[in-house]
mmCIF file of C-alpha atoms and ligand atoms in Angstrom:
data_model
loop_
_atom_site.group_PDB
_atom_site.id
_atom_site.type_symbol
_atom_site.label_atom_id
_atom_site.label_comp_id
_atom_site.label_asym_id
_atom_site.label_seq_id
_atom_site.Cartn_x
_atom_site.Cartn_y
_atom_site.Cartn_z
ATOM 1 C CA MET A 956 -20.891 -11.166 32.807
ATOM 2 C CA LYS A 957 -19.466 -8.876 30.183
ATOM 3 C CA ASN A 958 -20.300 -5.225 30.623
ATOM 4 C CA THR A 959 -23.159 -4.470 28.114
ATOM 5 C CA LYS A 960 -22.777 -1.279 26.153
ATOM 6 C CA ASN A 961 -26.607 -0.821 26.010
ATOM 7 C CA GLN A 962 -26.623 -0.626 22.331
ATOM 8 C CA SER A 963 -29.184 1.678 20.643
ATOM 9 C CA ILE A 964 -31.169 -0.195 18.132
ATOM 10 C CA PRO A 965 -32.281 0.699 14.621
ATOM 11 C CA GLU A 966 -35.432 2.834 14.264
ATOM 12 C CA LYS A 967 -37.067 0.209 11.896
ATOM 13 C CA PHE A 968 -36.742 -2.359 14.826
ATOM 14 C CA LYS A 969 -38.348 -0.025 17.167
ATOM 15 C CA LYS A 970 -41.481 0.007 14.850
ATOM 16 C CA ILE A 971 -41.576 -3.784 14.642
ATOM 17 C CA ILE A 972 -41.116 -4.207 18.545
ATOM 18 C CA GLY A 973 -43.553 -1.549 19.464
ATOM 19 C CA ASN A 974 -43.744 -0.155 23.052
ATOM 20 C CA VAL A 975 -40.856 -1.733 25.133
ATOM 21 C CA LEU A 976 -41.796 -2.285 28.789
ATOM 22 C CA GLN A 977 -38.400 -3.625 29.835
ATOM 23 C CA THR A 978 -34.898 -4.388 28.594
ATOM 24 C CA SER A 979 -32.889 -7.374 29.963
ATOM 25 C CA TYR A 980 -29.651 -9.223 29.148
ATOM 26 C CA PRO A 981 -28.530 -12.921 28.800
ATOM 27 C CA LYS A 982 -26.453 -14.207 31.871
ATOM 28 C CA ARG A 983 -23.501 -14.695 29.494
ATOM 29 C CA GLN A 984 -22.713 -12.666 26.517
ATOM 30 C CA GLY A 985 -21.001 -14.450 23.571
ATOM 31 C CA ALA A 986 -17.573 -13.480 22.157
ATOM 32 C CA THR A 987 -18.866 -12.115 19.025
ATOM 33 C CA SER A 988 -21.995 -10.026 19.765
ATOM 34 C CA GLU A 989 -24.003 -8.127 22.346
ATOM 35 C CA VAL A 990 -27.572 -9.564 22.898
ATOM 36 C CA GLN A 991 -30.448 -7.520 24.397
ATOM 37 C CA PHE A 992 -33.880 -8.896 25.231
ATOM 38 C CA PHE A 993 -36.781 -6.471 24.638
ATOM 39 C CA HIS A 994 -39.941 -7.387 26.592
ATOM 40 C CA ALA A 995 -42.651 -5.308 24.729
ATOM 41 C CA GLU A 996 -46.622 -5.209 24.701
ATOM 42 C CA GLN A 997 -46.885 -7.650 21.880
ATOM 43 C CA GLY A 998 -44.005 -10.150 22.745
ATOM 44 C CA ASN A 999 -40.382 -10.598 23.641
ATOM 45 C CA TYR A 1000 -37.576 -9.989 21.145
ATOM 46 C CA VAL A 1001 -33.993 -10.602 20.789
ATOM 47 C CA CYS A 1002 -31.500 -8.043 19.161
ATOM 48 C CA LYS A 1003 -28.102 -9.252 18.400
ATOM 49 C CA CYS A 1004 -25.475 -6.778 17.586
ATOM 50 C CA SER A 1005 -22.042 -7.051 16.292
ATOM 51 C CA SER A 1006 -19.344 -4.395 15.638
ATOM 52 C CA LEU A 1007 -16.073 -6.000 14.335
ATOM 53 C CA PRO A 1008 -16.161 -6.732 10.551
ATOM 54 C CA LYS A 1009 -15.469 -10.372 10.883
ATOM 55 C CA TYR A 1010 -18.404 -10.762 13.293
ATOM 56 C CA ARG A 1011 -20.669 -8.459 11.331
ATOM 57 C CA SER A 1012 -20.349 -10.778 8.413
ATOM 58 C CA TRP A 1013 -21.115 -13.753 10.629
ATOM 59 C CA LEU A 1014 -24.320 -11.982 11.789
ATOM 60 C CA LEU A 1015 -25.370 -11.423 8.086
ATOM 61 C CA LYS A 1016 -24.778 -15.066 7.543
ATOM 62 C CA GLU A 1017 -26.829 -15.928 10.518
ATOM 63 C CA ALA A 1018 -29.719 -13.725 9.290
ATOM 64 C CA LYS A 1019 -29.802 -15.442 5.853
ATOM 65 C CA VAL A 1020 -29.437 -18.898 7.453
ATOM 66 C CA MET A 1021 -32.471 -18.181 9.821
ATOM 67 C CA GLN A 1022 -34.622 -16.966 6.941
ATOM 68 C CA GLU A 1023 -33.820 -20.073 4.806
ATOM 69 C CA LEU A 1024 -34.458 -22.449 7.693
ATOM 70 C CA ASN A 1025 -37.733 -20.758 8.853
ATOM 71 C CA ALA A 1026 -38.936 -20.851 5.261
ATOM 72 C CA LYS A 1027 -37.819 -24.469 4.451
ATOM 73 C CA THR A 1028 -37.667 -26.518 7.605
ATOM 74 C CA ALA A 1029 -39.593 -27.260 10.742
ATOM 75 C CA LEU A 1030 -36.480 -26.909 13.031
ATOM 76 C CA SER A 1031 -36.879 -25.335 16.514
ATOM 77 C CA ILE A 1032 -35.036 -22.114 16.034
ATOM 78 C CA PRO A 1033 -35.947 -18.516 16.537
ATOM 79 C CA THR A 1034 -37.965 -16.520 13.871
ATOM 80 C CA TYR A 1035 -36.042 -14.080 11.883
ATOM 81 C CA LEU A 1036 -37.633 -10.478 11.919
ATOM 82 C CA ASP A 1037 -35.094 -8.131 10.335
ATOM 83 C CA PHE A 1038 -31.432 -7.320 9.718
ATOM 84 C CA GLU A 1039 -30.103 -3.696 9.654
ATOM 85 C CA GLU A 1040 -26.692 -2.262 9.334
ATOM 86 C CA ASP A 1041 -25.256 1.224 9.969
ATOM 87 C CA GLU A 1042 -21.759 2.625 9.812
ATOM 88 C CA ASN A 1043 -20.516 0.873 12.950
ATOM 89 C CA ASN A 1044 -22.840 -2.055 13.681
ATOM 90 C CA SER A 1045 -24.885 -4.825 12.342
ATOM 91 C CA TYR A 1046 -28.148 -5.900 14.061
ATOM 92 C CA LEU A 1047 -30.237 -8.889 13.888
ATOM 93 C CA LEU A 1048 -33.775 -8.887 15.324
ATOM 94 C CA MET A 1049 -35.425 -12.329 15.956
ATOM 95 C CA SER A 1050 -37.967 -13.898 18.304
ATOM 96 C CA MET A 1051 -36.995 -14.400 21.884
ATOM 97 C CA GLU A 1052 -37.412 -18.189 22.555
ATOM 98 C CA PRO A 1053 -38.147 -19.546 26.093
ATOM 99 C CA GLY A 1054 -35.627 -21.417 27.980
ATOM 100 C CA ILE A 1055 -31.956 -21.203 29.261
ATOM 101 C CA PRO A 1056 -28.884 -22.368 27.750
ATOM 102 C CA LEU A 1057 -28.015 -26.064 28.381
ATOM 103 C CA ARG A 1058 -24.792 -24.905 30.044
ATOM 104 C CA GLU A 1059 -26.861 -23.040 32.875
ATOM 105 C CA ALA A 1060 -29.469 -25.934 33.072
ATOM 106 C CA LEU A 1061 -26.574 -28.437 33.913
ATOM 107 C CA ILE A 1062 -25.468 -26.151 36.633
ATOM 108 C CA VAL A 1063 -28.998 -25.983 38.018
ATOM 109 C CA ALA A 1064 -29.621 -29.655 37.806
ATOM 110 C CA LYS A 1065 -29.272 -31.254 41.082
ATOM 111 C CA THR A 1066 -28.874 -34.955 40.427
ATOM 112 C CA VAL A 1067 -26.867 -37.160 37.869
ATOM 113 C CA GLU A 1068 -30.231 -38.337 36.598
ATOM 114 C CA GLU A 1069 -31.432 -34.995 35.756
ATOM 115 C CA LYS A 1070 -28.036 -34.143 34.066
ATOM 116 C CA LYS A 1071 -28.323 -37.363 32.029
ATOM 117 C CA ASN A 1072 -31.877 -36.575 30.975
ATOM 118 C CA LEU A 1073 -30.797 -33.159 29.744
ATOM 119 C CA ILE A 1074 -27.865 -34.632 27.834
ATOM 120 C CA HIS A 1075 -30.026 -37.459 26.432
ATOM 121 C CA SER A 1076 -32.442 -34.729 25.071
ATOM 122 C CA PHE A 1077 -29.503 -32.833 23.517
ATOM 123 C CA GLY A 1078 -28.561 -36.017 21.599
ATOM 124 C CA THR A 1079 -32.202 -36.536 20.464
ATOM 125 C CA LYS A 1080 -32.571 -32.966 19.341
ATOM 126 C CA LEU A 1081 -29.195 -33.107 17.490
ATOM 127 C CA ARG A 1082 -30.451 -36.051 15.657
ATOM 128 C CA THR A 1083 -33.520 -34.110 14.398
ATOM 129 C CA VAL A 1084 -30.983 -31.520 12.939
ATOM 130 C CA HIS A 1085 -29.000 -34.220 11.082
ATOM 131 C CA GLU A 1086 -32.110 -35.865 9.814
ATOM 132 C CA THR A 1087 -33.644 -32.648 8.420
ATOM 133 C CA ASP A 1088 -33.325 -32.150 4.809
ATOM 134 C CA PRO A 1089 -31.447 -29.017 4.127
ATOM 135 C CA PRO A 1090 -32.523 -26.358 1.633
ATOM 136 C CA LEU A 1091 -31.743 -27.632 -1.839
ATOM 137 C CA LYS A 1092 -29.059 -25.085 -2.955
ATOM 138 C CA TRP A 1093 -26.960 -25.843 0.366
ATOM 139 C CA LYS A 1094 -26.721 -29.389 -1.057
ATOM 140 C CA GLN A 1095 -25.089 -28.194 -4.226
ATOM 141 C CA GLN A 1096 -22.283 -26.500 -2.508
ATOM 142 C CA ALA A 1097 -18.687 -27.669 -2.522
ATOM 143 C CA CYS A 1098 -17.401 -30.261 0.048
ATOM 144 C CA TRP A 1099 -17.909 -28.526 3.465
ATOM 145 C CA LEU A 1100 -14.623 -29.809 4.904
ATOM 146 C CA ASP A 1101 -12.757 -28.455 2.098
ATOM 147 C CA MET A 1102 -14.453 -25.076 2.331
ATOM 148 C CA GLN A 1103 -13.686 -25.035 6.128
ATOM 149 C CA LEU A 1104 -10.034 -25.725 5.676
ATOM 150 C CA LYS A 1105 -9.964 -22.861 3.110
ATOM 151 C CA ARG A 1106 -11.658 -20.607 5.607
ATOM 152 C CA ALA A 1107 -9.344 -21.766 8.295
ATOM 153 C CA ALA A 1108 -6.439 -20.633 6.200
ATOM 154 C CA TYR A 1109 -8.010 -17.270 5.497
ATOM 155 C CA ASN A 1110 -8.791 -16.863 9.202
ATOM 156 C CA LEU A 1111 -5.191 -17.787 10.215
ATOM 157 C CA ASN A 1112 -3.763 -15.232 7.869
ATOM 158 C CA ASN A 1113 -6.210 -12.435 8.685
ATOM 159 C CA TYR A 1114 -7.502 -12.788 12.321
ATOM 160 C CA GLU A 1115 -6.263 -13.872 15.570
ATOM 161 C CA VAL A 1116 -7.181 -17.608 15.904
ATOM 162 C CA ASP A 1117 -6.099 -20.237 18.496
ATOM 163 C CA GLY A 1118 -4.682 -22.592 15.755
ATOM 164 C CA ASN A 1119 -1.264 -22.318 13.931
ATOM 165 C CA GLN A 1120 0.219 -23.085 10.416
ATOM 166 C CA GLN A 1121 1.481 -26.449 11.707
ATOM 167 C CA LEU A 1122 -1.914 -27.543 12.808
ATOM 168 C CA LEU A 1123 -3.554 -26.384 9.602
ATOM 169 C CA GLU A 1124 -1.046 -28.427 7.491
ATOM 170 C CA LYS A 1125 -1.736 -31.604 9.765
ATOM 171 C CA LEU A 1126 -5.441 -30.966 9.202
ATOM 172 C CA ILE A 1127 -5.110 -30.774 5.411
ATOM 173 C CA LEU A 1128 -3.024 -33.893 5.249
ATOM 174 C CA ASN A 1129 -5.008 -35.939 7.691
ATOM 175 C CA LYS A 1130 -8.715 -35.423 6.546
ATOM 176 C CA PRO A 1131 -11.011 -37.974 8.140
ATOM 177 C CA GLU A 1132 -12.586 -40.610 5.737
ATOM 178 C CA THR A 1133 -15.520 -38.994 4.004
ATOM 179 C CA ILE A 1134 -19.004 -39.718 5.326
ATOM 180 C CA PRO A 1135 -22.247 -38.454 3.941
ATOM 181 C CA GLN A 1136 -22.996 -34.852 4.802
ATOM 182 C CA THR A 1137 -26.120 -33.707 6.582
ATOM 183 C CA LEU A 1138 -27.623 -30.475 7.876
ATOM 184 C CA ILE A 1139 -25.447 -29.387 10.683
ATOM 185 C CA HIS A 1140 -25.721 -26.668 13.390
ATOM 186 C CA GLY A 1141 -21.936 -25.840 12.997
ATOM 187 C CA ASP A 1142 -21.308 -24.361 16.538
ATOM 188 C CA CYS A 1143 -23.179 -27.037 18.482
ATOM 189 C CA THR A 1144 -22.023 -26.296 22.015
ATOM 190 C CA ILE A 1145 -23.979 -26.403 25.294
ATOM 191 C CA ASP A 1146 -24.171 -22.642 25.139
ATOM 192 C CA ASN A 1147 -26.119 -22.693 21.830
ATOM 193 C CA VAL A 1148 -29.009 -24.782 22.745
ATOM 194 C CA LEU A 1149 -32.002 -23.581 25.016
ATOM 195 C CA VAL A 1150 -33.645 -25.944 27.428
ATOM 196 C CA THR A 1151 -37.383 -25.708 28.479
ATOM 197 C CA ASP A 1152 -39.102 -28.191 30.734
ATOM 198 C CA ASN A 1153 -35.923 -30.093 31.214
ATOM 199 C CA GLN A 1154 -35.381 -30.824 27.543
ATOM 200 C CA VAL A 1155 -33.317 -29.264 24.951
ATOM 201 C CA HIS A 1156 -35.682 -27.522 22.658
ATOM 202 C CA THR A 1157 -34.217 -24.735 20.566
ATOM 203 C CA PHE A 1158 -31.132 -24.115 18.478
ATOM 204 C CA ILE A 1159 -29.710 -20.559 18.563
ATOM 205 C CA ASP A 1160 -26.420 -18.938 17.243
ATOM 206 C CA LEU A 1161 -26.924 -20.226 13.759
ATOM 207 C CA SER A 1162 -24.210 -18.429 11.708
ATOM 208 C CA GLU A 1163 -22.249 -21.684 10.949
ATOM 209 C CA THR A 1164 -25.371 -23.742 10.188
ATOM 210 C CA ALA A 1165 -24.627 -25.525 6.870
ATOM 211 C CA PHE A 1166 -24.705 -28.736 4.934
ATOM 212 C CA GLY A 1167 -21.711 -30.271 6.441
ATOM 213 C CA ASP A 1168 -19.991 -32.945 8.363
ATOM 214 C CA PRO A 1169 -22.119 -34.242 11.303
ATOM 215 C CA ARG A 1170 -18.988 -35.260 13.220
ATOM 216 C CA TYR A 1171 -18.189 -31.639 13.706
ATOM 217 C CA ASP A 1172 -21.384 -31.072 15.595
ATOM 218 C CA ILE A 1173 -20.952 -34.305 17.569
ATOM 219 C CA ALA A 1174 -17.399 -33.184 18.760
ATOM 220 C CA LEU A 1175 -18.619 -29.700 19.779
ATOM 221 C CA ALA A 1176 -21.680 -31.330 21.483
ATOM 222 C CA ILE A 1177 -19.766 -33.696 23.688
ATOM 223 C CA ARG A 1178 -16.565 -31.573 24.512
ATOM 224 C CA SER A 1179 -17.801 -30.629 27.834
ATOM 225 C CA PHE A 1180 -18.532 -34.104 28.999
ATOM 226 C CA LEU A 1181 -16.307 -36.159 27.029
ATOM 227 C CA PHE A 1182 -14.681 -37.869 30.041
ATOM 228 C CA ASP A 1183 -17.909 -38.506 31.935
ATOM 229 C CA LYS A 1184 -19.014 -41.945 30.587
ATOM 230 C CA GLU A 1185 -22.521 -41.802 32.003
ATOM 231 C CA LEU A 1186 -23.327 -38.433 30.396
ATOM 232 C CA LEU A 1187 -21.555 -39.520 27.080
ATOM 233 C CA ASP A 1188 -23.746 -42.676 26.894
ATOM 234 C CA ALA A 1189 -26.824 -40.500 27.619
ATOM 235 C CA PHE A 1190 -25.807 -38.463 24.738
ATOM 236 C CA TYR A 1191 -25.401 -41.335 22.284
ATOM 237 C CA THR A 1192 -28.536 -43.122 23.528
ATOM 238 C CA GLY A 1193 -30.487 -40.086 22.514
ATOM 239 C CA TYR A 1194 -28.441 -39.260 19.273
ATOM 240 C CA ARG A 1195 -28.251 -42.840 17.876
ATOM 241 C CA LEU A 1196 -27.088 -42.237 14.392
ATOM 242 C CA GLN A 1197 -23.358 -42.812 14.933
ATOM 243 C CA GLN A 1198 -20.381 -42.367 17.438
ATOM 244 C CA ILE A 1199 -17.097 -40.617 16.651
ATOM 245 C CA THR A 1200 -13.613 -42.027 17.482
ATOM 246 C CA ASN A 1201 -11.068 -40.245 19.565
ATOM 247 C CA GLU A 1202 -9.265 -39.334 16.387
ATOM 248 C CA GLU A 1203 -12.259 -37.705 14.851
ATOM 249 C CA PHE A 1204 -13.002 -35.840 18.071
ATOM 250 C CA ASN A 1205 -9.412 -34.414 18.125
ATOM 251 C CA TYR A 1206 -9.580 -33.565 14.440
ATOM 252 C CA PHE A 1207 -12.779 -31.423 14.765
ATOM 253 C CA ASP A 1208 -12.663 -30.158 18.387
ATOM 254 C CA GLY A 1209 -8.963 -29.659 19.048
ATOM 255 C CA GLY A 1210 -8.215 -29.196 15.367
ATOM 256 C CA LEU A 1211 -10.614 -27.480 12.990
ATOM 257 C CA TYR A 1212 -12.530 -25.668 15.770
ATOM 258 C CA GLU A 1213 -9.115 -23.769 16.577
ATOM 259 C CA PHE A 1214 -9.505 -21.666 13.619
ATOM 260 C CA PHE A 1215 -13.063 -20.380 14.155
HETATM 261 N N1 ATP B 1488 -33.477 -16.047 20.104
HETATM 262 C C1 ATP B 1488 -33.090 -16.207 21.453
HETATM 263 N N2 ATP B 1488 -33.965 -16.470 22.380
HETATM 264 C C2 ATP B 1488 -33.633 -16.562 23.588
HETATM 265 N N3 ATP B 1488 -32.386 -16.295 23.994
HETATM 266 C C3 ATP B 1488 -31.435 -15.919 23.171
HETATM 267 C C4 ATP B 1488 -31.703 -15.890 21.799
HETATM 268 N N4 ATP B 1488 -30.644 -15.529 21.080
HETATM 269 C C5 ATP B 1488 -29.731 -15.442 21.980
HETATM 270 N N5 ATP B 1488 -30.054 -15.706 23.178
HETATM 271 C C6 ATP B 1488 -29.296 -15.574 24.479
HETATM 272 O O1 ATP B 1488 -28.116 -14.755 24.246
HETATM 273 C C7 ATP B 1488 -26.976 -15.445 24.407
HETATM 274 C C8 ATP B 1488 -26.070 -15.152 23.345
HETATM 275 O O2 ATP B 1488 -26.459 -15.374 22.080
HETATM 276 P P1 ATP B 1488 -25.740 -16.161 20.853
HETATM 277 O O3 ATP B 1488 -25.259 -17.394 21.375
HETATM 278 O O4 ATP B 1488 -26.667 -16.132 19.631
HETATM 279 O O5 ATP B 1488 -24.624 -15.082 20.563
HETATM 280 P P2 ATP B 1488 -23.029 -15.220 20.851
HETATM 281 O O6 ATP B 1488 -22.755 -16.250 21.852
HETATM 282 O O7 ATP B 1488 -22.486 -13.809 20.916
HETATM 283 O O8 ATP B 1488 -22.556 -15.769 19.452
HETATM 284 P P3 ATP B 1488 -21.104 -16.486 19.388
HETATM 285 O O9 ATP B 1488 -21.282 -17.755 20.011
HETATM 286 O O10 ATP B 1488 -21.019 -16.448 17.900
HETATM 287 O O11 ATP B 1488 -20.157 -15.564 20.175
HETATM 288 C C9 ATP B 1488 -27.437 -16.921 24.395
HETATM 289 O O12 ATP B 1488 -26.528 -17.770 25.116
HETATM 290 C C10 ATP B 1488 -28.759 -16.931 24.947
HETATM 291 O O13 ATP B 1488 -28.664 -16.939 26.463
HETATM 292 MG MG1 MG B 1489 -23.391 -18.474 21.402
#
């Protein structure tokens, strides 16, 4: 676990949260933020805090996405409560949802059957995202993949990323055949879904959620069990909408994802 800085939080959040009985932290902190859990008299809350400019802009994006999705869809995601900024940090306050990340649940699972059941529910839950009607204005935006390739070029020129110029050119020249866009999570790894009662139930970490290419979600979802046929089958049995080819997997997971 990364050392936590035990961030102070905005005064306004303290008013919303009320009397805090206990503070705790997730087992794994992500790369882009510090997360604190506040256990208060009237409920449990999450404060997500980012400091670097790139990550502060992602956190603002996440705040906006959560507000839109809370208002316009029935998706299982945390409830947005507030967003604040000061000179050094940005802070997002949201509800704390029950459960543990799927990555942890898979480690705890004792049998292959339990793991298959978890992955099957991941596929089923991802289908609900791809079948949810996105907010209208999201549908009117330019092609998601074209926007991502532009963002990839920007990230390559301005930030440290795993991808390089050669890979980016390859991605621009070899775009996969277009398919209908859907609502997508946008960072759909086993770290970003929470499990309760042995089922994937809640999506978190929503800064990349958009109207986009569902193959990107599938690629990130299956990356950790791509070579385990039983788990892969369990995923697709739950997901049902389509399967991606190895080429598509490599385009999105080993390709586009390298720039984010
Ligand atoms: N609303 C929530 N309810 C319960 N737990 C949460 C919630 N939000 C975050 N967490 C916990 O905090 C961890 C980190 O949160 P999150 O994935 O949003 O941030 P991150 O990983 O820093 O983001 P990134 O992946 O962009 O680096 C999660 O894995 C989860 O354990
Ligand atoms: Mg995360």
